[in-house]
């Protein structure tokens, strides 16, 4: 075999290997064009290590959401999904491509984002790809609950890495829209930690539990953990069953907590009681009148 033939053989083998790796990494029916537009694939249609990790994370979350969508009753115009803090709408586009697109004329995805340039970019991409049942709204999460562009009820509410109180706004939106399911990956839970710092001196004199947040690093970590515990109790008190699990391995992200909530209509009085007790125990009573107000 001469040198040119050997070189061609090596290149052919590399291409075949890359094609096989790509086919193994993608979900069946996934749009290659979409993944190129989202820069998950290169212009040549290849995966690099970083994009492979990103795609794996999005697919992992999609598996949870797909299961929830399949559990919904098939009625009317199909399922509706609102993605809060959508950013570049990686999640919304992939959910649409894999779940909604094959269901011709059924269902709608709403991306809600405060950065106008990202909203315009997503609108343009949806138009180029022919994703007609996607809408992108330049609104805050709080504004979206009253926005006329959204229907009275939303089936599934997602919030991926919504910073600080944006997750609470997404929960409030879900409650206002009578969401059947919520999928939440909280991030940067700073509000409760700030409240703990304000009441630290009083708490230290009142209870040894305050040692858990005496040091600043512990304040941040306890604040983050407590915030999510309060959110879960709040959802249960409002008629949701709640599951908490990992989104991806801890080696990929420290913001790794995934909260799945399904509406059952069974409000748990015990959850409401525990919520009030925790707020009182940690000196957070004021949040009971705002973030965690119970009917």
Tab-separated table of N, CA and C in Angstrom, residues 24-139:
chain	number	residue	atom	x	y	z
A	24	UNK	N	-23.897	7.410	18.313
A	24	UNK	CA	-24.081	6.856	19.652
A	24	UNK	C	-24.463	7.931	20.658
A	25	UNK	N	-23.961	9.165	20.447
A	25	UNK	CA	-24.197	10.249	21.411
A	25	UNK	C	-25.565	10.902	21.250
A	26	UNK	N	-26.116	10.902	20.023
A	26	UNK	CA	-27.358	11.621	19.764
A	26	UNK	C	-28.591	10.762	20.000
A	27	UNK	N	-29.681	11.425	20.366
A	27	UNK	CA	-30.963	10.741	20.472
A	27	UNK	C	-31.523	10.505	19.071
A	28	UNK	N	-32.266	9.413	18.871
A	28	UNK	CA	-32.875	9.160	17.555
A	28	UNK	C	-33.774	10.323	17.126
A	29	UNK	N	-33.611	10.747	15.874
A	29	UNK	CA	-34.431	11.817	15.331
A	29	UNK	C	-33.934	13.214	15.629
A	30	UNK	N	-32.843	13.324	16.388
A	30	UNK	CA	-32.313	14.644	16.740
A	30	UNK	C	-31.840	15.404	15.503
A	31	UNK	N	-32.203	16.678	15.425
A	31	UNK	CA	-31.823	17.514	14.297
A	31	UNK	C	-30.349	17.910	14.388
A	32	UNK	N	-29.571	17.498	13.390
A	32	UNK	CA	-28.163	17.884	13.321
A	32	UNK	C	-28.043	19.391	13.109
A	33	UNK	N	-28.926	19.944	12.284
A	33	UNK	CA	-28.896	21.380	12.001
A	33	UNK	C	-29.106	22.189	13.281
A	34	UNK	N	-30.051	21.737	14.124
A	34	UNK	CA	-30.296	22.440	15.388
A	34	UNK	C	-29.041	22.431	16.255
A	35	UNK	N	-28.409	21.282	16.397
A	35	UNK	CA	-27.233	21.180	17.256
A	35	UNK	C	-26.080	22.018	16.727
A	36	UNK	N	-25.977	22.177	15.420
A	36	UNK	CA	-24.972	23.077	14.859
A	36	UNK	C	-25.304	24.528	15.210
A	37	UNK	N	-26.567	24.893	15.081
A	37	UNK	CA	-26.993	26.265	15.389
A	37	UNK	C	-26.761	26.602	16.861
A	38	UNK	N	-26.910	25.606	17.726
A	38	UNK	CA	-26.700	25.812	19.164
A	38	UNK	C	-25.222	25.693	19.540
A	39	UNK	N	-24.367	25.417	18.538
A	39	UNK	CA	-22.926	25.246	18.729
A	39	UNK	C	-22.594	24.077	19.651
A	40	UNK	N	-23.508	23.106	19.690
A	40	UNK	CA	-23.203	21.854	20.379
A	40	UNK	C	-22.398	20.954	19.444
A	41	UNK	N	-22.695	21.053	18.158
A	41	UNK	CA	-21.876	20.396	17.142
A	41	UNK	C	-21.068	21.457	16.396
A	42	UNK	N	-19.888	21.069	15.902
A	42	UNK	CA	-19.088	21.972	15.089
A	42	UNK	C	-19.743	22.142	13.712
A	43	UNK	N	-19.209	23.027	12.913
A	43	UNK	CA	-19.735	23.238	11.559
A	43	UNK	C	-19.660	21.961	10.729
A	44	UNK	N	-18.668	21.119	11.086
A	44	UNK	CA	-18.511	19.846	10.369
A	44	UNK	C	-19.428	18.760	10.927
A	45	UNK	N	-20.210	19.134	11.948
A	45	UNK	CA	-21.126	18.155	12.537
A	45	UNK	C	-20.455	17.206	13.502
A	46	UNK	N	-19.414	17.686	14.209
A	46	UNK	CA	-18.688	16.846	15.150
A	46	UNK	C	-18.856	17.338	16.586
A	47	UNK	N	-18.647	16.417	17.532
A	47	UNK	CA	-18.702	16.730	18.957
A	47	UNK	C	-17.285	16.895	19.498
A	48	UNK	N	-17.062	17.934	20.305
A	48	UNK	CA	-15.827	17.979	21.073
A	48	UNK	C	-16.145	17.582	22.518
A	49	UNK	N	-15.142	17.537	23.364
A	49	UNK	CA	-15.347	17.018	24.722
A	49	UNK	C	-16.306	17.891	25.518
A	50	UNK	N	-16.160	19.208	25.371
A	50	UNK	CA	-17.023	20.119	26.127
A	50	UNK	C	-18.473	20.009	25.678
A	51	UNK	N	-18.699	19.980	24.369
A	51	UNK	CA	-20.068	19.896	23.863
A	51	UNK	C	-20.683	18.529	24.156
A	52	UNK	N	-19.854	17.485	24.199
A	52	UNK	CA	-20.359	16.154	24.556
A	52	UNK	C	-20.906	16.164	25.991
A	53	UNK	N	-20.171	16.828	26.890
A	53	UNK	CA	-20.600	16.918	28.289
A	53	UNK	C	-21.887	17.735	28.405
A	54	UNK	N	-21.946	18.852	27.673
A	54	UNK	CA	-23.140	19.697	27.704
A	54	UNK	C	-24.357	18.949	27.176
A	55	UNK	N	-24.174	18.231	26.075
A	55	UNK	CA	-25.278	17.480	25.485
A	55	UNK	C	-25.746	16.375	26.422
A	56	UNK	N	-24.816	15.734	27.091
A	56	UNK	CA	-25.168	14.669	28.032
A	56	UNK	C	-26.029	15.213	29.167
A	57	UNK	N	-25.673	16.399	29.665
A	57	UNK	CA	-26.440	17.008	30.748
A	57	UNK	C	-27.857	17.360	30.286
A	58	UNK	N	-27.964	17.963	29.097
A	58	UNK	CA	-29.284	18.353	28.595
A	58	UNK	C	-30.151	17.121	28.332
A	59	UNK	N	-29.554	16.079	27.756
A	59	UNK	CA	-30.301	14.847	27.504
A	59	UNK	C	-30.769	14.204	28.813
A	60	UNK	N	-29.912	14.265	29.824
A	60	UNK	CA	-30.280	13.678	31.115
A	60	UNK	C	-31.497	14.389	31.696
A	61	UNK	N	-31.498	15.720	31.623
A	61	UNK	CA	-32.651	16.472	32.105
A	61	UNK	C	-33.865	16.212	31.226
A	62	UNK	N	-33.643	16.105	29.918
A	62	UNK	CA	-34.757	15.830	29.000
A	62	UNK	C	-35.455	14.520	29.352
A	63	UNK	N	-34.712	13.528	29.790
A	63	UNK	CA	-35.322	12.245	30.148
A	63	UNK	C	-36.374	12.417	31.235
A	64	UNK	N	-36.072	13.244	32.233
A	64	UNK	CA	-37.041	13.494	33.300
A	64	UNK	C	-38.267	14.224	32.747
A	65	UNK	N	-38.019	15.243	31.922
A	65	UNK	CA	-39.110	16.051	31.391
A	65	UNK	C	-39.963	15.240	30.423
A	66	UNK	N	-39.319	14.433	29.594
A	66	UNK	CA	-40.052	13.593	28.650
A	66	UNK	C	-41.020	12.664	29.384
A	67	UNK	N	-40.558	12.088	30.483
A	67	UNK	CA	-41.429	11.194	31.258
A	67	UNK	C	-42.654	11.939	31.782
A	68	UNK	N	-42.437	13.154	32.276
A	68	UNK	CA	-43.558	13.957	32.779
A	68	UNK	C	-44.525	14.301	31.646
A	69	UNK	N	-43.989	14.667	30.489
A	69	UNK	CA	-44.837	15.021	29.349
A	69	UNK	C	-45.664	13.818	28.892
A	70	UNK	N	-45.069	12.637	28.921
A	70	UNK	CA	-45.792	11.439	28.498
A	70	UNK	C	-46.891	11.047	29.484
A	71	UNK	N	-46.752	11.484	30.722
A	71	UNK	CA	-47.768	11.181	31.732
A	71	UNK	C	-48.998	12.078	31.603
A	72	UNK	N	-48.870	13.189	30.870
A	72	UNK	CA	-49.984	14.125	30.753
A	72	UNK	C	-51.092	13.536	29.883
A	73	UNK	N	-52.337	13.833	30.217
A	73	UNK	CA	-53.444	13.375	29.362
A	73	UNK	C	-53.382	14.066	28.016
A	74	UNK	N	-53.608	13.339	26.933
A	74	UNK	CA	-53.595	13.917	25.587
A	74	UNK	C	-54.963	14.514	25.293
A	75	UNK	N	-54.995	15.825	25.321
A	75	UNK	CA	-56.277	16.504	25.129
A	75	UNK	C	-56.054	17.862	24.477
A	76	UNK	N	-57.074	18.361	23.824
A	76	UNK	CA	-57.025	19.696	23.240
A	76	UNK	C	-55.875	19.882	22.277
A	77	UNK	N	-55.182	21.009	22.430
A	77	UNK	CA	-54.099	21.376	21.518
A	77	UNK	C	-52.760	20.779	21.929
A	78	UNK	N	-52.753	19.923	22.942
A	78	UNK	CA	-51.510	19.285	23.366
A	78	UNK	C	-50.869	19.989	24.547
A	79	UNK	N	-49.745	19.426	24.999
A	79	UNK	CA	-49.067	19.918	26.196
A	79	UNK	C	-48.437	21.289	25.975
A	80	UNK	N	-48.362	22.060	27.044
A	80	UNK	CA	-47.672	23.345	27.015
A	80	UNK	C	-46.526	23.308	28.030
A	81	UNK	N	-45.418	23.932	27.665
A	81	UNK	CA	-44.246	23.960	28.543
A	81	UNK	C	-43.671	25.367	28.551
A	82	UNK	N	-43.366	25.871	29.732
A	82	UNK	CA	-42.733	27.188	29.873
A	82	UNK	C	-41.362	27.010	30.499
A	83	UNK	N	-40.334	27.504	29.802
A	83	UNK	CA	-38.954	27.407	30.265
A	83	UNK	C	-38.505	28.784	30.740
A	84	UNK	N	-38.293	28.903	32.060
A	84	UNK	CA	-37.940	30.200	32.650
A	84	UNK	C	-36.422	30.393	32.710
A	85	UNK	N	-36.001	31.632	32.506
A	85	UNK	CA	-34.576	31.920	32.445
A	85	UNK	C	-33.951	31.131	31.317
A	86	UNK	N	-34.596	31.183	30.152
A	86	UNK	CA	-34.265	30.275	29.047
A	86	UNK	C	-32.865	30.485	28.481
A	87	UNK	N	-32.301	31.694	28.618
A	87	UNK	CA	-30.984	31.948	28.051
A	87	UNK	C	-30.990	31.763	26.544
A	88	UNK	N	-30.095	30.931	26.028
A	88	UNK	CA	-30.050	30.637	24.589
A	88	UNK	C	-31.038	29.546	24.202
A	89	UNK	N	-31.812	29.076	25.168
A	89	UNK	CA	-32.907	28.105	24.945
A	89	UNK	C	-32.426	26.737	24.459
A	90	UNK	N	-31.238	26.325	24.923
A	90	UNK	CA	-30.778	24.974	24.600
A	90	UNK	C	-31.856	23.951	24.970
A	91	UNK	N	-32.323	24.056	26.222
A	91	UNK	CA	-33.281	23.066	26.722
A	91	UNK	C	-34.585	23.114	25.945
A	92	UNK	N	-35.138	24.306	25.756
A	92	UNK	CA	-36.415	24.435	25.058
A	92	UNK	C	-36.353	23.912	23.635
A	93	UNK	N	-35.273	24.222	22.916
A	93	UNK	CA	-35.137	23.756	21.534
A	93	UNK	C	-35.029	22.230	21.463
A	94	UNK	N	-34.262	21.657	22.362
A	94	UNK	CA	-34.085	20.201	22.319
A	94	UNK	C	-35.365	19.484	22.736
A	95	UNK	N	-36.092	20.019	23.721
A	95	UNK	CA	-37.384	19.431	24.085
A	95	UNK	C	-38.340	19.496	22.902
A	96	UNK	N	-38.367	20.640	22.236
A	96	UNK	CA	-39.260	20.785	21.080
A	96	UNK	C	-38.871	19.810	19.975
A	97	UNK	N	-37.578	19.747	19.687
A	97	UNK	CA	-37.097	18.912	18.582
A	97	UNK	C	-37.399	17.431	18.818
A	98	UNK	N	-37.203	16.969	20.051
A	98	UNK	CA	-37.348	15.546	20.332
A	98	UNK	C	-38.770	15.133	20.709
A	99	UNK	N	-39.506	16.039	21.350
A	99	UNK	CA	-40.843	15.644	21.826
A	99	UNK	C	-41.976	16.294	21.038
A	100	UNK	N	-41.924	17.607	20.856
A	100	UNK	CA	-43.047	18.321	20.251
A	100	UNK	C	-43.057	18.261	18.729
A	101	UNK	N	-41.887	18.353	18.102
A	101	UNK	CA	-41.830	18.391	16.633
A	101	UNK	C	-42.470	17.165	15.981
A	102	UNK	N	-42.237	15.945	16.497
A	102	UNK	CA	-42.874	14.783	15.863
A	102	UNK	C	-44.392	14.758	16.018
A	103	UNK	N	-44.917	15.528	16.970
A	103	UNK	CA	-46.363	15.582	17.194
A	103	UNK	C	-46.923	16.772	16.419
A	104	UNK	N	-47.196	16.561	15.168
A	104	UNK	CA	-47.598	17.637	14.268
A	104	UNK	C	-48.804	18.408	14.816
A	105	UNK	N	-48.617	19.722	14.987
A	105	UNK	CA	-49.718	20.587	15.412
A	105	UNK	C	-50.112	20.455	16.858
A	106	UNK	N	-49.343	19.707	17.649
A	106	UNK	CA	-49.736	19.460	19.035
A	106	UNK	C	-48.686	19.992	19.999
A	107	UNK	N	-49.119	20.846	20.921
A	107	UNK	CA	-48.239	21.325	21.978
A	107	UNK	C	-47.531	22.625	21.633
A	108	UNK	N	-46.981	23.272	22.675
A	108	UNK	CA	-46.321	24.561	22.493
A	108	UNK	C	-45.268	24.743	23.584
A	109	UNK	N	-44.134	25.317	23.195
A	109	UNK	CA	-43.048	25.621	24.126
A	109	UNK	C	-42.870	27.133	24.200
A	110	UNK	N	-42.824	27.660	25.432
A	110	UNK	CA	-42.606	29.089	25.658
A	110	UNK	C	-41.262	29.267	26.361
A	111	UNK	N	-40.399	30.102	25.779
A	111	UNK	CA	-39.139	30.453	26.416
A	111	UNK	C	-39.237	31.852	26.991
A	112	UNK	N	-38.930	32.001	28.273
A	112	UNK	CA	-39.066	33.290	28.959
A	112	UNK	C	-37.683	33.748	29.416
A	113	UNK	N	-37.259	34.920	28.956
A	113	UNK	CA	-35.893	35.382	29.174
A	113	UNK	C	-35.872	36.909	29.235
A	114	UNK	N	-35.059	37.470	30.140
A	114	UNK	CA	-35.024	38.926	30.323
A	114	UNK	C	-34.082	39.624	29.336
A	115	UNK	N	-33.126	38.883	28.762
A	115	UNK	CA	-32.163	39.511	27.843
A	115	UNK	C	-32.734	39.522	26.424
A	116	UNK	N	-33.065	40.718	25.971
A	116	UNK	CA	-33.752	40.876	24.703
A	116	UNK	C	-33.006	40.312	23.509
A	117	UNK	N	-31.665	40.428	23.509
A	117	UNK	CA	-30.902	39.943	22.357
A	117	UNK	C	-30.980	38.422	22.237
A	118	UNK	N	-31.065	37.723	23.383
A	118	UNK	CA	-31.186	36.266	23.336
A	118	UNK	C	-32.581	35.855	22.878
A	119	UNK	N	-33.583	36.624	23.270
A	119	UNK	CA	-34.953	36.347	22.819
A	119	UNK	C	-35.044	36.485	21.306
A	120	UNK	N	-34.476	37.568	20.756
A	120	UNK	CA	-34.510	37.782	19.308
A	120	UNK	C	-33.755	36.686	18.568
A	121	UNK	N	-32.621	36.278	19.118
A	121	UNK	CA	-31.833	35.214	18.493
A	121	UNK	C	-32.619	33.897	18.466
A	122	UNK	N	-33.296	33.604	19.555
A	122	UNK	CA	-34.078	32.365	19.623
A	122	UNK	C	-35.263	32.409	18.668
A	123	UNK	N	-35.901	33.566	18.574
A	123	UNK	CA	-37.019	33.704	17.635
A	123	UNK	C	-36.550	33.457	16.194
A	124	UNK	N	-35.400	34.037	15.866
A	124	UNK	CA	-34.877	33.878	14.508
A	124	UNK	C	-34.521	32.421	14.226
A	125	UNK	N	-33.934	31.748	15.203
A	125	UNK	CA	-33.558	30.349	15.010
A	125	UNK	C	-34.791	29.468	14.846
A	126	UNK	N	-35.809	29.697	15.671
A	126	UNK	CA	-37.046	28.912	15.555
A	126	UNK	C	-37.676	29.101	14.176
A	127	UNK	N	-37.618	30.318	13.655
A	127	UNK	CA	-38.176	30.586	12.328
A	127	UNK	C	-37.378	29.864	11.243
A	128	UNK	N	-36.045	29.901	11.355
A	128	UNK	CA	-35.200	29.223	10.359
A	128	UNK	C	-35.448	27.717	10.335
A	129	UNK	N	-35.674	27.149	11.507
A	129	UNK	CA	-35.842	25.701	11.605
A	129	UNK	C	-37.283	25.258	11.384
A	130	UNK	N	-38.191	26.218	11.286
A	130	UNK	CA	-39.594	25.857	11.117
A	130	UNK	C	-40.236	25.325	12.385
A	131	UNK	N	-39.733	25.749	13.532
A	131	UNK	CA	-40.300	25.330	14.819
A	131	UNK	C	-41.434	26.312	15.163
A	132	UNK	N	-42.583	26.089	14.558
A	132	UNK	CA	-43.671	27.065	14.595
A	132	UNK	C	-44.350	27.165	15.956
A	133	UNK	N	-44.273	26.128	16.741
A	133	UNK	CA	-44.975	26.130	18.026
A	133	UNK	C	-44.009	26.422	19.184
A	134	UNK	N	-43.119	27.382	18.915
A	134	UNK	CA	-42.238	27.913	19.951
A	134	UNK	C	-42.418	29.427	20.000
A	135	UNK	N	-42.550	29.958	21.208
A	135	UNK	CA	-42.664	31.404	21.410
A	135	UNK	C	-41.616	31.831	22.426
A	136	UNK	N	-41.031	33.019	22.204
A	136	UNK	CA	-40.007	33.535	23.098
A	136	UNK	C	-40.430	34.920	23.580
A	137	UNK	N	-40.459	35.080	24.892
A	137	UNK	CA	-40.985	36.295	25.489
A	137	UNK	C	-39.905	37.011	26.294
A	138	UNK	N	-39.759	38.307	26.035
A	138	UNK	CA	-38.787	39.133	26.739
A	138	UNK	C	-39.439	39.676	28.012
A	139	UNK	N	-39.487	38.812	29.037
A	139	UNK	CA	-40.168	39.137	30.288
A	139	UNK	C	-39.381	38.587	31.474
